[in-house]
Coordinates of C-alpha atoms in Angstrom, one line a residue:
X174 CA -3.6 -10.5 33.2
X175 CA -2.4 -7.8 30.8
X176 CA 1.1 -6.5 31.4
X177 CA 2.9 -3.4 30.4
X178 CA 5.4 -3.5 27.5
X179 CA 8.9 -2.3 28.2
X180 CA 10.7 -1.0 25.1
X181 CA 14.0 -2.7 24.5
X182 CA 17.1 -1.9 22.4
X183 CA 16.0 -4.6 20.0
X184 CA 12.6 -3.0 19.6
X185 CA 14.3 0.3 18.7
X186 CA 16.8 -1.4 16.3
X187 CA 14.1 -3.4 14.6
X188 CA 11.8 -0.4 14.3
X189 CA 14.5 1.7 12.6
X190 CA 15.8 -0.9 10.2
X191 CA 12.4 -2.3 9.4
X192 CA 11.0 1.1 8.6
X193 CA 14.0 2.2 6.5
X194 CA 13.6 -0.8 4.3
X195 CA 10.4 0.5 2.8
X196 CA 11.6 4.0 1.6
X197 CA 12.9 2.6 -1.6
X198 CA 10.1 0.0 -1.9
X199 CA 7.4 2.7 -1.9
X200 CA 9.4 4.8 -4.4
X201 CA 9.5 1.7 -6.6
X202 CA 5.8 0.9 -6.2
X203 CA 4.7 4.5 -6.7
X204 CA 6.5 4.9 -10.0
X205 CA 4.5 1.9 -11.5
X206 CA 1.2 2.3 -9.7
X207 CA 0.8 6.1 -10.1
X208 CA 2.9 7.0 -13.1
X209 CA 3.1 4.1 -15.5
X210 CA -0.1 5.4 -17.1
X211 CA 1.3 8.9 -17.3
X212 CA 4.4 7.5 -19.0
X213 CA 2.3 5.6 -21.5
X214 CA -0.2 8.4 -22.3
X215 CA 2.0 11.6 -21.9
X216 CA 5.5 10.3 -22.8
X217 CA 5.0 7.5 -25.3
X218 CA 1.8 9.1 -26.5
X219 CA 0.2 5.7 -27.2
X220 CA -3.0 6.0 -29.3
X221 CA -6.5 5.3 -27.9
X222 CA -6.7 1.8 -29.6
X223 CA -3.5 0.7 -27.9
X224 CA -4.5 2.2 -24.6
X225 CA -7.7 0.2 -24.5
X226 CA -5.6 -2.9 -24.8
X227 CA -3.2 -1.7 -22.1
X228 CA -6.3 -0.9 -19.9
X229 CA -7.6 -4.4 -20.2
X230 CA -4.1 -5.9 -19.5
X231 CA -3.5 -3.8 -16.4
X232 CA -7.0 -4.6 -15.0
X233 CA -7.1 -8.3 -15.8
X234 CA -3.5 -9.2 -14.9
X235 CA -3.6 -7.3 -11.6
X236 CA -6.7 -9.2 -10.6
X237 CA -5.3 -12.5 -11.8
X238 CA -2.0 -12.0 -10.0
X239 CA -3.7 -10.8 -6.8
X240 CA -5.5 -14.1 -6.6
X241 CA -2.0 -15.8 -6.6
X242 CA -0.8 -13.8 -3.6
X243 CA -2.2 -16.2 -1.0
X244 CA -0.2 -19.0 -2.7
X245 CA 2.9 -16.8 -2.4
X246 CA 1.9 -16.4 1.3
X247 CA 2.1 -20.2 1.6
X248 CA 5.6 -20.2 0.1
X249 CA 6.8 -17.6 2.6
X250 CA 5.0 -19.3 5.6
X251 CA 6.7 -22.6 4.7
X252 CA 10.2 -21.0 4.3
X253 CA 12.7 -22.2 6.9
X254 CA 16.2 -20.9 6.1
X255 CA 19.3 -19.8 7.9
X256 CA 18.3 -16.2 7.1
X257 CA 14.8 -16.6 8.6
X258 CA 11.3 -17.0 7.3
X259 CA 10.9 -13.7 5.4
X260 CA 14.2 -12.4 4.1
X261 CA 14.7 -14.8 1.1
X262 CA 11.5 -13.8 -0.6
X263 CA 12.2 -10.1 0.2
X264 CA 15.6 -10.3 -1.5
X265 CA 14.6 -12.3 -4.5
X266 CA 11.5 -10.2 -5.0
X267 CA 13.4 -6.9 -4.8
X268 CA 16.1 -8.0 -7.3
X269 CA 13.9 -9.5 -10.0
X270 CA 11.1 -6.9 -9.6
X271 CA 13.7 -4.1 -10.2
X272 CA 14.7 -5.6 -13.5
X273 CA 11.1 -5.9 -14.8
X274 CA 10.2 -2.5 -13.6
X275 CA 13.0 -0.9 -15.5
X276 CA 12.1 -2.8 -18.7
X277 CA 8.6 -1.2 -18.7
X278 CA 10.2 2.2 -19.0
X279 CA 12.3 1.4 -22.0
X280 CA 11.2 2.4 -25.5
X281 CA 12.3 -0.5 -27.8
X282 CA 10.4 1.0 -30.8
X283 CA 8.3 -2.1 -31.2
X284 CA 5.1 -2.4 -33.3
X285 CA 1.7 -2.4 -31.6
X286 CA 1.2 -6.1 -31.2
X287 CA 4.8 -6.8 -30.1
X288 CA 4.7 -3.9 -27.6
X289 CA 1.4 -5.1 -26.1
X290 CA 2.8 -8.6 -25.6
X291 CA 6.1 -7.4 -24.2
X292 CA 4.3 -5.0 -21.8
X293 CA 2.0 -7.7 -20.6
X294 CA 4.9 -10.1 -19.8
X295 CA 7.0 -7.4 -18.0
X296 CA 4.0 -6.2 -16.0
X297 CA 2.8 -9.6 -14.8
X298 CA 6.4 -10.5 -13.8
X299 CA 6.9 -7.2 -12.0
X300 CA 3.6 -7.8 -10.2
X301 CA 4.5 -11.3 -9.0
X302 CA 8.0 -10.3 -7.9
X303 CA 6.8 -7.2 -6.1
X304 CA 4.1 -9.3 -4.4
X305 CA 6.6 -11.7 -3.1
X306 CA 8.7 -8.9 -1.6
X307 CA 5.6 -7.1 -0.2
X308 CA 4.1 -10.2 1.5
X309 CA 7.4 -11.1 3.1
X310 CA 8.1 -7.5 4.2
X311 CA 4.8 -6.7 5.9
X312 CA 4.3 -10.2 7.4
X313 CA 7.5 -9.7 9.3
X314 CA 6.0 -6.8 11.2
X315 CA 3.7 -8.8 13.6
X316 CA 6.5 -11.1 14.5
X317 CA 8.6 -8.3 15.9
X318 CA 6.3 -7.6 18.8
X319 CA 3.1 -8.9 20.3
X320 CA 2.3 -5.6 22.0
X321 CA -0.3 -3.5 20.2
X322 CA 1.4 -0.2 21.1
X323 CA 4.8 -1.3 20.0
X324 CA 3.3 -2.6 16.7
X325 CA 1.7 0.9 16.3
X326 CA 5.1 2.6 16.9
X327 CA 6.9 0.3 14.4
X328 CA 4.0 0.5 11.9
X329 CA 3.9 4.3 12.2
X330 CA 7.6 4.6 11.6
X331 CA 7.4 2.2 8.6
X332 CA 4.5 4.2 7.2
X333 CA 6.4 7.4 7.7
X334 CA 9.3 5.9 5.7
X335 CA 6.9 4.6 3.1
X336 CA 5.4 8.0 2.6
X337 CA 8.8 9.6 2.4
X338 CA 9.5 7.2 -0.5
X339 CA 6.2 7.7 -2.1
X340 CA 6.2 11.5 -1.9
X341 CA 9.8 11.8 -3.0
X342 CA 8.5 10.3 -6.3
X343 CA 5.2 12.3 -6.3
X344 CA 7.0 15.6 -5.7
X345 CA 10.0 15.0 -7.8
X346 CA 9.1 12.9 -10.8
X347 CA 7.8 15.6 -13.1
X348 CA 10.4 18.3 -12.3
X349 CA 13.3 15.8 -12.4
X350 CA 12.2 14.0 -15.6
X351 CA 11.4 17.3 -17.4
X352 CA 14.8 18.7 -16.4
X353 CA 16.6 15.6 -17.5
X354 CA 14.5 15.5 -20.7
X355 CA 15.7 19.0 -21.5
X356 CA 19.3 18.1 -20.8
X357 CA 19.3 14.7 -22.6
X358 CA 17.1 15.8 -25.5
X359 CA 14.6 13.0 -24.8
X360 CA 11.8 12.7 -22.3
X361 CA 11.7 8.9 -22.9
X362 CA 15.4 8.6 -21.9
X363 CA 14.8 10.8 -18.8
X364 CA 12.0 8.5 -17.6
X365 CA 14.1 5.4 -18.2
X366 CA 17.0 6.9 -16.1
X367 CA 14.6 7.9 -13.4
X368 CA 13.1 4.4 -13.2
X369 CA 16.6 2.9 -13.1
X370 CA 17.6 5.1 -10.2
X371 CA 14.5 4.2 -8.3
X372 CA 15.1 0.5 -8.9
X373 CA 18.6 0.8 -7.5
X374 CA 17.4 2.8 -4.5
X375 CA 14.7 0.1 -3.8
X376 CA 17.4 -2.6 -3.5
X377 CA 19.7 -0.4 -1.4
X378 CA 17.0 0.5 1.1
X379 CA 15.9 -3.2 1.4
X380 CA 19.4 -4.0 2.6
X381 CA 18.6 -2.1 5.8
X382 CA 15.9 -4.5 6.7
X383 CA 17.7 -7.6 5.3
X384 CA 20.9 -6.9 7.3
X385 CA 19.5 -4.9 10.3
X386 CA 16.3 -6.6 11.5
X387 CA 16.6 -9.4 14.0
X388 CA 13.7 -11.8 14.5
X389 CA 13.0 -13.9 17.5
X390 CA 11.1 -16.9 16.2
X391 CA 11.5 -18.7 19.5
X392 CA 8.5 -17.0 21.0
X393 CA 6.2 -18.8 18.5
X394 CA 5.3 -22.5 18.4
X395 CA 6.8 -24.2 15.3
X396 CA 4.0 -24.8 12.9
X397 CA 3.5 -27.6 10.4
X398 CA 3.8 -26.8 6.7
X399 CA 0.9 -24.9 5.2
X400 CA -1.0 -26.6 2.4
X401 CA -3.5 -25.1 -0.1
X402 CA -6.3 -26.5 2.0
X403 CA -4.8 -24.8 5.1
X404 CA -4.5 -21.5 3.3
X405 CA -8.2 -21.6 2.3
X406 CA -9.1 -22.6 5.8
X407 CA -7.0 -19.8 7.4
X408 CA -8.6 -17.2 5.2
X409 CA -12.3 -18.3 5.0
X410 CA -12.7 -19.2 8.6
X411 CA -11.0 -16.1 10.0
X412 CA -14.0 -13.8 10.0
X413 CA -12.1 -10.8 11.4
X414 CA -9.6 -11.2 8.5
X415 CA -12.3 -11.3 5.9
X416 CA -14.1 -8.1 7.3
X417 CA -10.7 -6.3 7.5
X418 CA -10.0 -7.3 3.9
X419 CA -13.3 -5.9 2.7
X420 CA -12.8 -2.6 4.5
X421 CA -9.2 -2.3 3.3
X422 CA -10.1 -3.1 -0.2
X423 CA -12.8 -0.4 -0.3
X424 CA -10.4 2.1 1.2
X425 CA -7.6 1.2 -1.2
X426 CA -9.8 1.4 -4.3
X427 CA -10.8 4.9 -3.3
X428 CA -7.3 6.0 -2.3
X429 CA -5.7 4.6 -5.5
X430 CA -8.3 6.2 -7.8
X431 CA -7.8 9.7 -6.3
X432 CA -4.0 9.6 -6.2
X433 CA -3.8 8.2 -9.8
X434 CA -5.7 11.2 -11.1
X435 CA -3.3 13.8 -9.7
X436 CA -1.2 14.7 -12.8
X437 CA -4.3 14.7 -15.0
X438 CA -6.2 17.0 -12.7
X439 CA -3.5 19.6 -12.5
X440 CA -2.7 19.5 -16.2
X441 CA -6.2 19.6 -17.6
X442 CA -8.6 20.9 -14.8
X443 CA -6.3 23.3 -12.9
X444 CA -4.4 24.2 -16.0
X445 CA -0.9 24.2 -14.6
X446 CA 0.9 20.8 -14.5
X447 CA 3.8 22.4 -12.5
X448 CA 1.5 23.0 -9.5
X449 CA 1.1 19.3 -9.1
X450 CA 4.5 19.0 -7.4
X451 CA 3.7 22.0 -5.1
X452 CA 0.4 20.4 -4.1
X453 CA 2.1 17.0 -3.6
X454 CA 4.7 18.6 -1.3
X455 CA 1.8 20.0 0.9
X456 CA 0.2 16.6 1.0
X457 CA 3.5 15.0 1.9
X458 CA 4.0 17.2 4.9
X459 CA 0.4 16.6 6.0
X460 CA 0.6 12.9 5.8
X461 CA 4.1 12.6 7.4
X462 CA 2.9 14.9 10.2
X463 CA -0.2 12.8 10.7
X464 CA 1.9 9.6 11.0
X465 CA 4.3 11.3 13.4
X466 CA 1.6 12.3 15.8
X467 CA -0.4 9.1 15.5
X468 CA 1.2 7.4 18.6
X469 CA 0.2 10.5 20.7
X470 CA -3.4 10.2 19.5
X471 CA -3.5 6.4 20.0
X472 CA -2.6 6.9 23.7
X473 CA -5.7 9.2 24.2
X474 CA -8.3 7.7 21.9
X475 CA -9.1 4.1 21.0
X476 CA -8.9 2.8 17.4
X477 CA -12.7 3.1 16.8
X478 CA -12.7 6.8 17.7
X479 CA -9.6 7.4 15.5
X480 CA -11.2 5.7 12.5
X481 CA -14.4 7.7 12.9
X482 CA -12.5 11.0 13.2
X483 CA -10.3 10.1 10.1
X484 CA -13.4 9.2 8.0
X485 CA -15.1 12.5 8.8
X486 CA -11.9 14.4 8.0
X487 CA -11.7 12.6 4.6
X488 CA -15.4 13.3 3.9
X489 CA -15.0 17.0 4.6
X490 CA -11.8 17.1 2.4
X491 CA -13.5 15.5 -0.6
X492 CA -16.5 17.8 -0.4
X493 CA -14.3 20.9 -0.2
X494 CA -12.1 19.7 -3.1
X495 CA -15.1 19.0 -5.3
X496 CA -16.8 22.3 -4.7
X497 CA -13.5 24.4 -4.7
X498 CA -12.7 26.8 -7.5
X499 CA -9.3 26.3 -9.2
X500 CA -7.4 28.1 -6.4
X501 CA -4.5 26.5 -4.5
X502 CA -5.6 27.7 -1.1
X503 CA -9.0 25.8 -0.8
X504 CA -7.6 22.9 -2.8
X505 CA -4.7 22.6 -0.4
X506 CA -6.9 22.8 2.7
X507 CA -9.0 20.0 1.2
X508 CA -5.9 18.0 0.4
X509 CA -4.6 18.3 3.9
X510 CA -7.9 17.1 5.4
X511 CA -8.0 14.1 3.0
X512 CA -4.4 13.0 3.4
X513 CA -4.3 13.4 7.2
X514 CA -7.4 11.3 7.5
X515 CA -6.1 8.7 5.0
X516 CA -2.7 8.5 6.7
X517 CA -4.5 7.5 10.0
X518 CA -6.7 5.0 8.1
X519 CA -3.8 3.4 6.4
X520 CA -2.0 2.8 9.7
X521 CA -5.1 1.6 11.5
X522 CA -5.8 -0.9 8.7
X523 CA -2.3 -2.2 9.0
X524 CA -2.8 -2.7 12.7
X525 CA -6.2 -4.4 12.2
X526 CA -4.6 -6.8 9.8
X527 CA -1.7 -7.6 12.1
X528 CA -4.1 -8.4 15.0
X529 CA -6.0 -10.9 12.9
X530 CA -3.0 -13.1 12.9
X531 CA -3.2 -13.8 16.6
X532 CA -7.0 -14.0 16.3
X533 CA -6.7 -16.6 13.6
X534 CA -4.2 -18.6 15.7
X535 CA -6.5 -18.4 18.7
X536 CA -9.6 -19.4 16.7
X537 CA -8.1 -21.9 14.3
X538 CA -5.1 -23.3 16.1
X539 CA -2.4 -22.3 13.6
X540 CA -0.4 -19.2 13.0
X541 CA -0.2 -18.0 9.3
X542 CA 1.7 -14.7 9.2
X543 CA 2.3 -14.6 5.5
X544 CA -1.0 -16.1 4.3
X545 CA -2.7 -13.5 6.4
X546 CA -0.6 -10.6 5.1
X547 CA -0.8 -11.9 1.5
X548 CA -4.2 -10.3 1.5
X549 CA -2.6 -6.8 1.7
X550 CA -0.9 -6.9 -1.7
X551 CA -4.0 -8.7 -3.0
X552 CA -6.0 -5.7 -1.8
X553 CA -3.5 -3.2 -3.2
X554 CA -3.4 -4.9 -6.6
X555 CA -7.2 -5.2 -6.9
X556 CA -7.4 -1.6 -5.8
X557 CA -4.7 -0.6 -8.3
X558 CA -6.4 -2.6 -11.0
X559 CA -9.7 -1.0 -10.5
X560 CA -8.0 2.4 -10.2
X561 CA -6.1 1.9 -13.5
X562 CA -9.3 0.8 -15.2
X563 CA -11.2 3.8 -13.9
X564 CA -8.4 6.3 -14.8
X565 CA -7.7 4.8 -18.2
X566 CA -11.4 4.7 -19.1
X567 CA -11.9 8.2 -17.8
X568 CA -9.0 9.9 -19.7
X569 CA -10.3 8.2 -22.9
X570 CA -14.0 9.0 -22.4
X571 CA -13.4 12.5 -21.2
X572 CA -11.2 13.3 -24.2
X573 CA -8.1 13.9 -22.1
X574 CA -6.0 11.2 -23.9
X575 CA -6.5 12.9 -27.3
X576 CA -6.1 16.4 -25.9
X577 CA -2.8 18.4 -26.1
X578 CA -3.7 21.1 -23.6
X579 CA -6.3 22.0 -21.0
X580 CA -8.1 24.1 -23.6
X581 CA -8.9 20.9 -25.6
X582 CA -11.0 19.4 -22.8
X583 CA -14.7 20.3 -22.6
X584 CA -16.5 21.3 -19.4
X585 CA -18.3 17.9 -19.6
X586 CA -15.0 16.1 -19.8
X587 CA -13.7 17.9 -16.7
X588 CA -16.9 17.0 -14.8
X589 CA -16.4 13.4 -15.7
X590 CA -12.8 13.7 -14.4
X591 CA -13.9 15.3 -11.1
X592 CA -16.6 12.7 -10.5
X593 CA -14.3 9.8 -11.1
X594 CA -11.6 11.3 -9.0
X595 CA -13.7 12.3 -6.0
X596 CA -17.3 11.0 -5.9
X597 CA -16.5 7.3 -6.6
X598 CA -13.5 7.2 -4.1
X599 CA -15.5 8.9 -1.3
X600 CA -18.3 6.4 -1.6
X601 CA -15.8 3.5 -1.3
X602 CA -14.0 4.9 1.7
X603 CA -17.1 5.7 3.7
X604 CA -18.6 2.3 2.9
X605 CA -15.3 0.7 4.1
X606 CA -15.7 2.5 7.4
X607 CA -19.2 1.1 7.9
X608 CA -18.0 -2.4 7.2
X609 CA -15.4 -2.0 9.9
X610 CA -17.8 -0.4 12.4
X611 CA -20.4 -3.1 12.1
X612 CA -18.1 -6.2 11.9
X613 CA -14.7 -5.7 13.5
X614 CA -14.4 -6.6 17.2
X615 CA -10.8 -7.0 18.1
X616 CA -10.4 -4.2 20.6
X617 CA -7.5 -4.0 23.2
X618 CA -9.4 -6.0 25.8
X619 CA -10.2 -8.8 23.4
X620 CA -6.7 -8.8 22.0
X621 CA -5.2 -9.1 25.6
X622 CA -7.5 -12.1 26.2
X623 CA -6.4 -13.7 23.0
X624 CA -2.7 -13.4 24.0
X625 CA -3.3 -14.8 27.4
X626 CA -5.2 -17.8 26.0
X627 CA -2.4 -18.4 23.4
X628 CA 0.2 -18.3 26.1
X629 CA -1.7 -20.6 28.3
X630 CA -2.0 -23.1 25.4
X631 CA 1.8 -22.9 24.8
X632 CA 1.4 -21.3 21.3
X633 CA 3.3 -18.2 22.1
X634 CA 5.8 -16.8 24.7
X635 CA 5.2 -13.1 25.6
X636 CA 9.0 -12.7 26.0
X637 CA 8.9 -8.9 25.5
X638 CA 6.6 -8.1 28.4

C-alpha cells in the first residue's frame, strides 16, 4: 500500500546542499559547451581551415567519450569508500576537469598543427573528467529519497541552482570579458581570467555537496560488483531506460543547438551583440520561475499532462521566434515560451531517468545507480557534439565565420542560420515527446507497485515513509 512521505530535516539539508553543488558545475559546463566555439571564432579568430579541424575534433571526441561514460558509471557503482559511493569521483572530476578547462582558454601562440593536437588532448581530458563528476553527482540524487515528490522537490531545486549557474555565465560572459578586455588591453587575457574564475567557483560550490550531503545507503541492499557484462545487461534490458534515453537525446540535441547559436544570432541576425545579455536575462528569469513553480503544477497535473503542455509551449515559442521581426518584444515573448517549456521538460526528463533505476532493479534484480545515470552525460555529450557540428558547419557555410559585422552576412546566410537554430531543434524536441508518449509507462501507480515489490523482496527499505 502506498504511503505518504513526511519531509525530514535530512531531506531539507540534502536538498539544499545537493542543489548548491551544481551552481558552479553548470557555470563550468556552460563556458565550454556554449562559448568555447565563440572563443575560437570571435576571440582567437581561427581561420576556416583550422575550424574545420576543430569541428571534426569536437564532434568525434565527444561521441567517443560519451560511449565511455557507462564504463565510468561502472567505476562509480563499484566504489566503496569511507566517503561514500559518489563523492570520490565528484571531487577528482572537479579538480582535474578545472585544470583542463582553463588550459583550453590559454593562447600559447602555437602553430596550427601543434594547437590542434594540444586542443584535442585538453578537450578529451576535460570531457572525461567532467563526465566522472557529472555521473557521480546526478546518480546521487535517486539515493536521497525513494519518494517521487521529494525527488521532484530536490531535482527542482538542483535545476534552479544549475540554471542560476548557467545564466550567470550566459548573461555575464560578454559584458564581463569585454570590460576586462578593455581594462587589460587583451580580450584573450580577459577570457582566460574569466575561465579561471569559473573553474575556482566550480570547485568551491562542489564543496557544498561534498561536505553537506549525507547519504543513507542502509536502505539499499548491498550489490555485487558490476562488470562490463552487467553494465550492458543493465542498459539493454531496461526498456524504460532506453526509451527515456532516446527521448532525452532528441531533446538535448534540440536544446543544445538553439542555445549554442545565441551569440551568433544577436550579433549577425539581430545586429546588436549587446542585446544578447538582455535577452539571456529575460530567459533566465523565465526558466528559474518555471522551475520554482514546477512543484505546484506537479501536485495538480500528472507528468504526462505536464510534458504535453511543455511541448506545445515550446512549439509555439519556436514558431513565433522564426516568424518574428528583429524586435525584442516578440523575440522575448517567444523566448519565454521556449524556455519555460524546456525548463519543465528538463526536470521531467531527470525524474523519468531517476525512476528507471528502481524499474531496472525491479525487472533485472540489481540496482545500478551510476550506470543508469551515466547515460545522462552520454546524452549531453552526444547532443553537444551534434550541436557543435551543426553550429560550426553553419557559421562556416553561412559566411558568418569570415564576416566582420552583420552587414557582411547575406540574407541567404541568415536564413541558413535561422533554420539551423530553430527548425532542426524543433523537429528533435517534438519527436522526443512522441517517443516518450508512446513508450514510457512508469506512472505514479506503477512506481508505487515497483517500490512495494522491491520492499517485499528485501531489496530496499522505505525508511523515509
